[in-house]
JSON list of C-alpha atoms in Angstrom, two decimals:
[
{"chain": "A", "resi": 1, "resn": "MET", "atom": "CA", "xyz": [0.00, 0.00, 0.00]},
{"chain": "A", "resi": 2, "resn": "ASN", "atom": "CA", "xyz": [1.33, 3.42, -0.95]},
{"chain": "A", "resi": 3, "resn": "THR", "atom": "CA", "xyz": [1.46, 6.06, 1.73]},
{"chain": "A", "resi": 4, "resn": "ARG", "atom": "CA", "xyz": [0.95, 9.71, 0.99]},
{"chain": "A", "resi": 5, "resn": "ASP", "atom": "CA", "xyz": [3.91, 11.92, 1.81]},
{"chain": "A", "resi": 6, "resn": "VAL", "atom": "CA", "xyz": [2.03, 15.11, 2.64]},
{"chain": "A", "resi": 7, "resn": "VAL", "atom": "CA", "xyz": [3.82, 18.47, 2.57]},
{"chain": "A", "resi": 8, "resn": "PHE", "atom": "CA", "xyz": [2.50, 21.30, 4.77]},
{"chain": "A", "resi": 9, "resn": "PRO", "atom": "CA", "xyz": [3.73, 24.90, 4.57]},
{"chain": "A", "resi": 10, "resn": "ALA", "atom": "CA", "xyz": [4.75, 26.52, 7.84]},
{"chain": "A", "resi": 11, "resn": "GLY", "atom": "CA", "xyz": [1.88, 27.96, 9.85]},
{"chain": "A", "resi": 12, "resn": "ARG", "atom": "CA", "xyz": [-1.07, 26.85, 7.69]},
{"chain": "A", "resi": 13, "resn": "ARG", "atom": "CA", "xyz": [-1.61, 23.20, 8.66]},
{"chain": "A", "resi": 14, "resn": "ALA", "atom": "CA", "xyz": [-4.82, 23.91, 10.62]},
{"chain": "A", "resi": 15, "resn": "LEU", "atom": "CA", "xyz": [-6.36, 25.62, 7.57]},
{"chain": "A", "resi": 16, "resn": "TYR", "atom": "CA", "xyz": [-5.70, 22.56, 5.39]},
{"chain": "A", "resi": 17, "resn": "GLU", "atom": "CA", "xyz": [-6.88, 20.13, 8.04]},
{"chain": "A", "resi": 18, "resn": "ARG", "atom": "CA", "xyz": [-10.08, 22.15, 8.57]},
{"chain": "A", "resi": 19, "resn": "ASN", "atom": "CA", "xyz": [-10.79, 21.99, 4.83]},
{"chain": "A", "resi": 20, "resn": "ARG", "atom": "CA", "xyz": [-9.72, 18.31, 4.63]},
{"chain": "A", "resi": 21, "resn": "TYR", "atom": "CA", "xyz": [-7.18, 18.35, 1.83]},
{"chain": "A", "resi": 22, "resn": "SER", "atom": "CA", "xyz": [-3.41, 18.15, 1.45]},
{"chain": "A", "resi": 23, "resn": "PRO", "atom": "CA", "xyz": [-1.49, 21.20, 0.25]},
{"chain": "A", "resi": 24, "resn": "ALA", "atom": "CA", "xyz": [0.96, 18.96, -1.60]},
{"chain": "A", "resi": 25, "resn": "ILE", "atom": "CA", "xyz": [1.87, 15.30, -2.03]},
{"chain": "A", "resi": 26, "resn": "ARG", "atom": "CA", "xyz": [5.35, 14.00, -2.84]},
{"chain": "A", "resi": 27, "resn": "ALA", "atom": "CA", "xyz": [5.25, 10.92, -5.10]},
{"chain": "A", "resi": 28, "resn": "ASN", "atom": "CA", "xyz": [7.47, 9.33, -7.74]},
{"chain": "A", "resi": 29, "resn": "GLY", "atom": "CA", "xyz": [9.97, 12.19, -7.86]},
{"chain": "A", "resi": 30, "resn": "MET", "atom": "CA", "xyz": [7.26, 14.82, -8.26]},
{"chain": "A", "resi": 31, "resn": "LEU", "atom": "CA", "xyz": [5.53, 17.33, -6.01]},
{"chain": "A", "resi": 32, "resn": "PHE", "atom": "CA", "xyz": [1.81, 17.67, -6.75]},
{"chain": "A", "resi": 33, "resn": "VAL", "atom": "CA", "xyz": [0.56, 20.96, -5.29]},
{"chain": "A", "resi": 34, "resn": "SER", "atom": "CA", "xyz": [-3.11, 21.64, -4.65]},
{"chain": "A", "resi": 35, "resn": "GLY", "atom": "CA", "xyz": [-4.58, 24.82, -6.07]},
{"chain": "A", "resi": 36, "resn": "GLN", "atom": "CA", "xyz": [-3.40, 27.85, -4.13]},
{"chain": "A", "resi": 37, "resn": "VAL", "atom": "CA", "xyz": [-5.51, 30.97, -3.78]},
{"chain": "A", "resi": 38, "resn": "GLY", "atom": "CA", "xyz": [-4.88, 34.41, -2.37]},
{"chain": "A", "resi": 39, "resn": "SER", "atom": "CA", "xyz": [-6.13, 33.50, 1.08]},
{"chain": "A", "resi": 40, "resn": "ARG", "atom": "CA", "xyz": [-5.11, 35.27, 4.23]},
{"chain": "A", "resi": 41, "resn": "GLU", "atom": "CA", "xyz": [-4.04, 33.28, 7.30]},
{"chain": "A", "resi": 42, "resn": "ASP", "atom": "CA", "xyz": [-7.67, 32.86, 8.38]},
{"chain": "A", "resi": 43, "resn": "GLY", "atom": "CA", "xyz": [-8.61, 31.53, 4.91]},
{"chain": "A", "resi": 44, "resn": "SER", "atom": "CA", "xyz": [-10.47, 34.65, 3.78]},
{"chain": "A", "resi": 45, "resn": "PRO", "atom": "CA", "xyz": [-9.79, 36.09, 0.32]},
{"chain": "A", "resi": 46, "resn": "GLU", "atom": "CA", "xyz": [-7.56, 39.08, -0.27]},
{"chain": "A", "resi": 47, "resn": "PRO", "atom": "CA", "xyz": [-10.12, 41.48, -1.80]},
{"chain": "A", "resi": 48, "resn": "GLU", "atom": "CA", "xyz": [-8.11, 43.29, -4.52]},
{"chain": "A", "resi": 49, "resn": "LEU", "atom": "CA", "xyz": [-7.34, 41.16, -7.62]},
{"chain": "A", "resi": 50, "resn": "GLU", "atom": "CA", "xyz": [-3.63, 41.91, -8.10]},
{"chain": "A", "resi": 51, "resn": "ALA", "atom": "CA", "xyz": [-2.96, 41.54, -4.35]},
{"chain": "A", "resi": 52, "resn": "GLN", "atom": "CA", "xyz": [-4.91, 38.27, -4.39]},
{"chain": "A", "resi": 53, "resn": "VAL", "atom": "CA", "xyz": [-2.75, 36.91, -7.23]},
{"chain": "A", "resi": 54, "resn": "ARG", "atom": "CA", "xyz": [0.44, 37.94, -5.39]},
{"chain": "A", "resi": 55, "resn": "LEU", "atom": "CA", "xyz": [-0.79, 36.25, -2.21]},
{"chain": "A", "resi": 56, "resn": "ALA", "atom": "CA", "xyz": [-1.67, 33.10, -4.17]},
{"chain": "A", "resi": 57, "resn": "PHE", "atom": "CA", "xyz": [1.93, 32.99, -5.42]},
{"chain": "A", "resi": 58, "resn": "GLU", "atom": "CA", "xyz": [3.26, 33.62, -1.90]},
{"chain": "A", "resi": 59, "resn": "ASN", "atom": "CA", "xyz": [1.10, 30.74, -0.63]},
{"chain": "A", "resi": 60, "resn": "LEU", "atom": "CA", "xyz": [2.30, 28.58, -3.53]},
{"chain": "A", "resi": 61, "resn": "ASN", "atom": "CA", "xyz": [5.93, 29.44, -2.84]},
{"chain": "A", "resi": 62, "resn": "ALA", "atom": "CA", "xyz": [5.48, 28.48, 0.83]},
{"chain": "A", "resi": 63, "resn": "VAL", "atom": "CA", "xyz": [4.20, 25.04, -0.21]},
{"chain": "A", "resi": 64, "resn": "LEU", "atom": "CA", "xyz": [7.01, 24.63, -2.75]},
{"chain": "A", "resi": 65, "resn": "LYS", "atom": "CA", "xyz": [9.56, 25.59, -0.10]},
{"chain": "A", "resi": 66, "resn": "ALA", "atom": "CA", "xyz": [8.11, 23.05, 2.35]},
{"chain": "A", "resi": 67, "resn": "GLY", "atom": "CA", "xyz": [8.54, 20.47, -0.43]},
{"chain": "A", "resi": 68, "resn": "GLU", "atom": "CA", "xyz": [12.15, 21.60, -0.97]},
{"chain": "A", "resi": 69, "resn": "CYS", "atom": "CA", "xyz": [11.35, 23.12, -4.36]},
{"chain": "A", "resi": 70, "resn": "THR", "atom": "CA", "xyz": [11.13, 26.55, -5.94]},
{"chain": "A", "resi": 71, "resn": "PHE", "atom": "CA", "xyz": [9.08, 27.83, -8.85]},
{"chain": "A", "resi": 72, "resn": "ASN", "atom": "CA", "xyz": [12.10, 27.00, -11.06]},
{"chain": "A", "resi": 73, "resn": "ASP", "atom": "CA", "xyz": [11.29, 23.31, -10.42]},
{"chain": "A", "resi": 74, "resn": "VAL", "atom": "CA", "xyz": [7.69, 23.70, -11.67]},
{"chain": "A", "resi": 75, "resn": "ILE", "atom": "CA", "xyz": [7.02, 21.91, -14.95]},
{"chain": "A", "resi": 76, "resn": "ASP", "atom": "CA", "xyz": [3.24, 22.20, -15.28]},
{"chain": "A", "resi": 77, "resn": "VAL", "atom": "CA", "xyz": [0.81, 24.93, -14.21]},
{"chain": "A", "resi": 78, "resn": "THR", "atom": "CA", "xyz": [-2.96, 25.18, -14.20]},
{"chain": "A", "resi": 79, "resn": "VAL", "atom": "CA", "xyz": [-4.45, 28.59, -13.52]},
{"chain": "A", "resi": 80, "resn": "VAL", "atom": "CA", "xyz": [-8.12, 29.17, -12.89]},
{"chain": "A", "resi": 81, "resn": "MET", "atom": "CA", "xyz": [-9.65, 32.63, -12.92]},
{"chain": "A", "resi": 82, "resn": "VAL", "atom": "CA", "xyz": [-13.05, 34.19, -12.68]},
{"chain": "A", "resi": 83, "resn": "ASP", "atom": "CA", "xyz": [-14.04, 36.26, -15.71]},
{"chain": "A", "resi": 84, "resn": "PRO", "atom": "CA", "xyz": [-10.82, 35.89, -17.70]},
{"chain": "A", "resi": 85, "resn": "GLN", "atom": "CA", "xyz": [-12.15, 38.10, -20.48]},
{"chain": "A", "resi": 86, "resn": "SER", "atom": "CA", "xyz": [-12.03, 41.05, -18.06]},
{"chain": "A", "resi": 87, "resn": "ASN", "atom": "CA", "xyz": [-9.25, 39.93, -15.73]},
{"chain": "A", "resi": 88, "resn": "PHE", "atom": "CA", "xyz": [-6.64, 38.07, -17.80]},
{"chain": "A", "resi": 89, "resn": "GLU", "atom": "CA", "xyz": [-4.36, 41.04, -18.54]},
{"chain": "A", "resi": 90, "resn": "ARG", "atom": "CA", "xyz": [-4.42, 42.21, -14.90]},
{"chain": "A", "resi": 91, "resn": "VAL", "atom": "CA", "xyz": [-3.68, 38.69, -13.65]},
{"chain": "A", "resi": 92, "resn": "TRP", "atom": "CA", "xyz": [-0.95, 37.99, -16.20]},
{"chain": "A", "resi": 93, "resn": "SER", "atom": "CA", "xyz": [0.89, 41.23, -15.42]},
{"chain": "A", "resi": 94, "resn": "VAL", "atom": "CA", "xyz": [1.31, 39.93, -11.85]},
{"chain": "A", "resi": 95, "resn": "VAL", "atom": "CA", "xyz": [2.10, 36.36, -12.90]},
{"chain": "A", "resi": 96, "resn": "GLN", "atom": "CA", "xyz": [5.17, 37.62, -14.76]},
{"chain": "A", "resi": 97, "resn": "GLU", "atom": "CA", "xyz": [6.62, 38.88, -11.46]},
{"chain": "A", "resi": 98, "resn": "TYR", "atom": "CA", "xyz": [6.85, 35.25, -10.27]},
{"chain": "A", "resi": 99, "resn": "TRP", "atom": "CA", "xyz": [7.29, 33.30, -13.49]},
{"chain": "A", "resi": 100, "resn": "GLY", "atom": "CA", "xyz": [11.08, 33.50, -13.84]},
{"chain": "A", "resi": 101, "resn": "SER", "atom": "CA", "xyz": [13.00, 33.08, -17.06]},
{"chain": "A", "resi": 102, "resn": "ALA", "atom": "CA", "xyz": [12.64, 30.61, -19.91]},
{"chain": "A", "resi": 103, "resn": "PRO", "atom": "CA", "xyz": [12.15, 27.77, -20.29]},
{"chain": "A", "resi": 104, "resn": "HIS", "atom": "CA", "xyz": [8.74, 28.39, -18.77]},
{"chain": "A", "resi": 105, "resn": "PRO", "atom": "CA", "xyz": [6.49, 25.62, -17.48]},
{"chain": "A", "resi": 106, "resn": "THR", "atom": "CA", "xyz": [3.57, 24.36, -19.51]},
{"chain": "A", "resi": 107, "resn": "VAL", "atom": "CA", "xyz": [0.32, 26.13, -18.67]},
{"chain": "A", "resi": 108, "resn": "THR", "atom": "CA", "xyz": [-3.40, 25.53, -18.91]},
{"chain": "A", "resi": 109, "resn": "ALA", "atom": "CA", "xyz": [-5.70, 28.47, -18.16]},
{"chain": "A", "resi": 110, "resn": "VAL", "atom": "CA", "xyz": [-9.34, 27.90, -17.31]},
{"chain": "A", "resi": 111, "resn": "GLY", "atom": "CA", "xyz": [-12.10, 30.46, -16.90]},
{"chain": "A", "resi": 112, "resn": "VAL", "atom": "CA", "xyz": [-14.88, 29.89, -14.38]},
{"chain": "A", "resi": 113, "resn": "THR", "atom": "CA", "xyz": [-17.89, 31.79, -13.08]},
{"chain": "A", "resi": 114, "resn": "TRP", "atom": "CA", "xyz": [-17.27, 31.06, -9.38]},
{"chain": "A", "resi": 115, "resn": "LEU", "atom": "CA", "xyz": [-14.24, 30.18, -7.25]},
{"chain": "A", "resi": 116, "resn": "TYR", "atom": "CA", "xyz": [-15.46, 30.09, -3.65]},
{"chain": "A", "resi": 117, "resn": "GLY", "atom": "CA", "xyz": [-15.05, 33.84, -3.20]},
{"chain": "A", "resi": 118, "resn": "PHE", "atom": "CA", "xyz": [-11.67, 34.00, -4.92]},
{"chain": "A", "resi": 119, "resn": "GLN", "atom": "CA", "xyz": [-10.78, 35.29, -8.38]},
{"chain": "A", "resi": 120, "resn": "PHE", "atom": "CA", "xyz": [-7.58, 33.32, -9.06]},
{"chain": "A", "resi": 121, "resn": "GLU", "atom": "CA", "xyz": [-6.13, 29.90, -8.29]},
{"chain": "A", "resi": 122, "resn": "ILE", "atom": "CA", "xyz": [-2.84, 28.28, -9.31]},
{"chain": "A", "resi": 123, "resn": "LYS", "atom": "CA", "xyz": [-2.07, 24.55, -9.21]},
{"chain": "A", "resi": 124, "resn": "VAL", "atom": "CA", "xyz": [1.35, 23.13, -10.11]},
{"chain": "A", "resi": 125, "resn": "ILE", "atom": "CA", "xyz": [3.42, 20.00, -10.52]},
{"chain": "A", "resi": 126, "resn": "ALA", "atom": "CA", "xyz": [7.12, 20.31, -9.72]},
{"chain": "A", "resi": 127, "resn": "LYS", "atom": "CA", "xyz": [10.02, 17.95, -10.24]},
{"chain": "A", "resi": 128, "resn": "LEU", "atom": "CA", "xyz": [11.72, 17.13, -6.97]},
{"chain": "A", "resi": 129, "resn": "ARG", "atom": "CA", "xyz": [15.44, 17.75, -6.91]},
{"chain": "A", "resi": 130, "resn": "GLU", "atom": "CA", "xyz": [17.76, 14.79, -7.00]},
{"chain": "A", "resi": 131, "resn": "PRO", "atom": "CA", "xyz": [19.50, 14.13, -3.69]},
{"chain": "A", "resi": 132, "resn": "SER", "atom": "CA", "xyz": [23.07, 15.34, -3.93]},
{"chain": "A", "resi": 133, "resn": "ALA", "atom": "CA", "xyz": [25.74, 12.67, -3.87]},
{"chain": "A", "resi": 134, "resn": "SER", "atom": "CA", "xyz": [28.04, 12.75, -0.88]}
]
């Protein structure tokens, strides 16, 4: 039986346990990160769109760090946003602050009408780093 190697970012374990999901799972050399939103410590949304996107990336980076990764290790991204026709340019101008240099990860963008009070979510898969040889 496979066990799940769950990764929790510092200081947010209670939020994940309350909502009954894992922030990330390590498996087969990969880190599978649940969708991250621009939630404050209490789980409430950051109200302003650009600030919400920045906070989503900060939350994502905290999970990646807990999994011993950085955004440079990300190979696949799914972004979900409410009303992309109106919000895409605003969101993407912030995304570029965190994206890094080429080669960029693959990306799938999905538009939705509702996202539990949020306007943006980012989900990633990262390649775990190889253990260094002694």
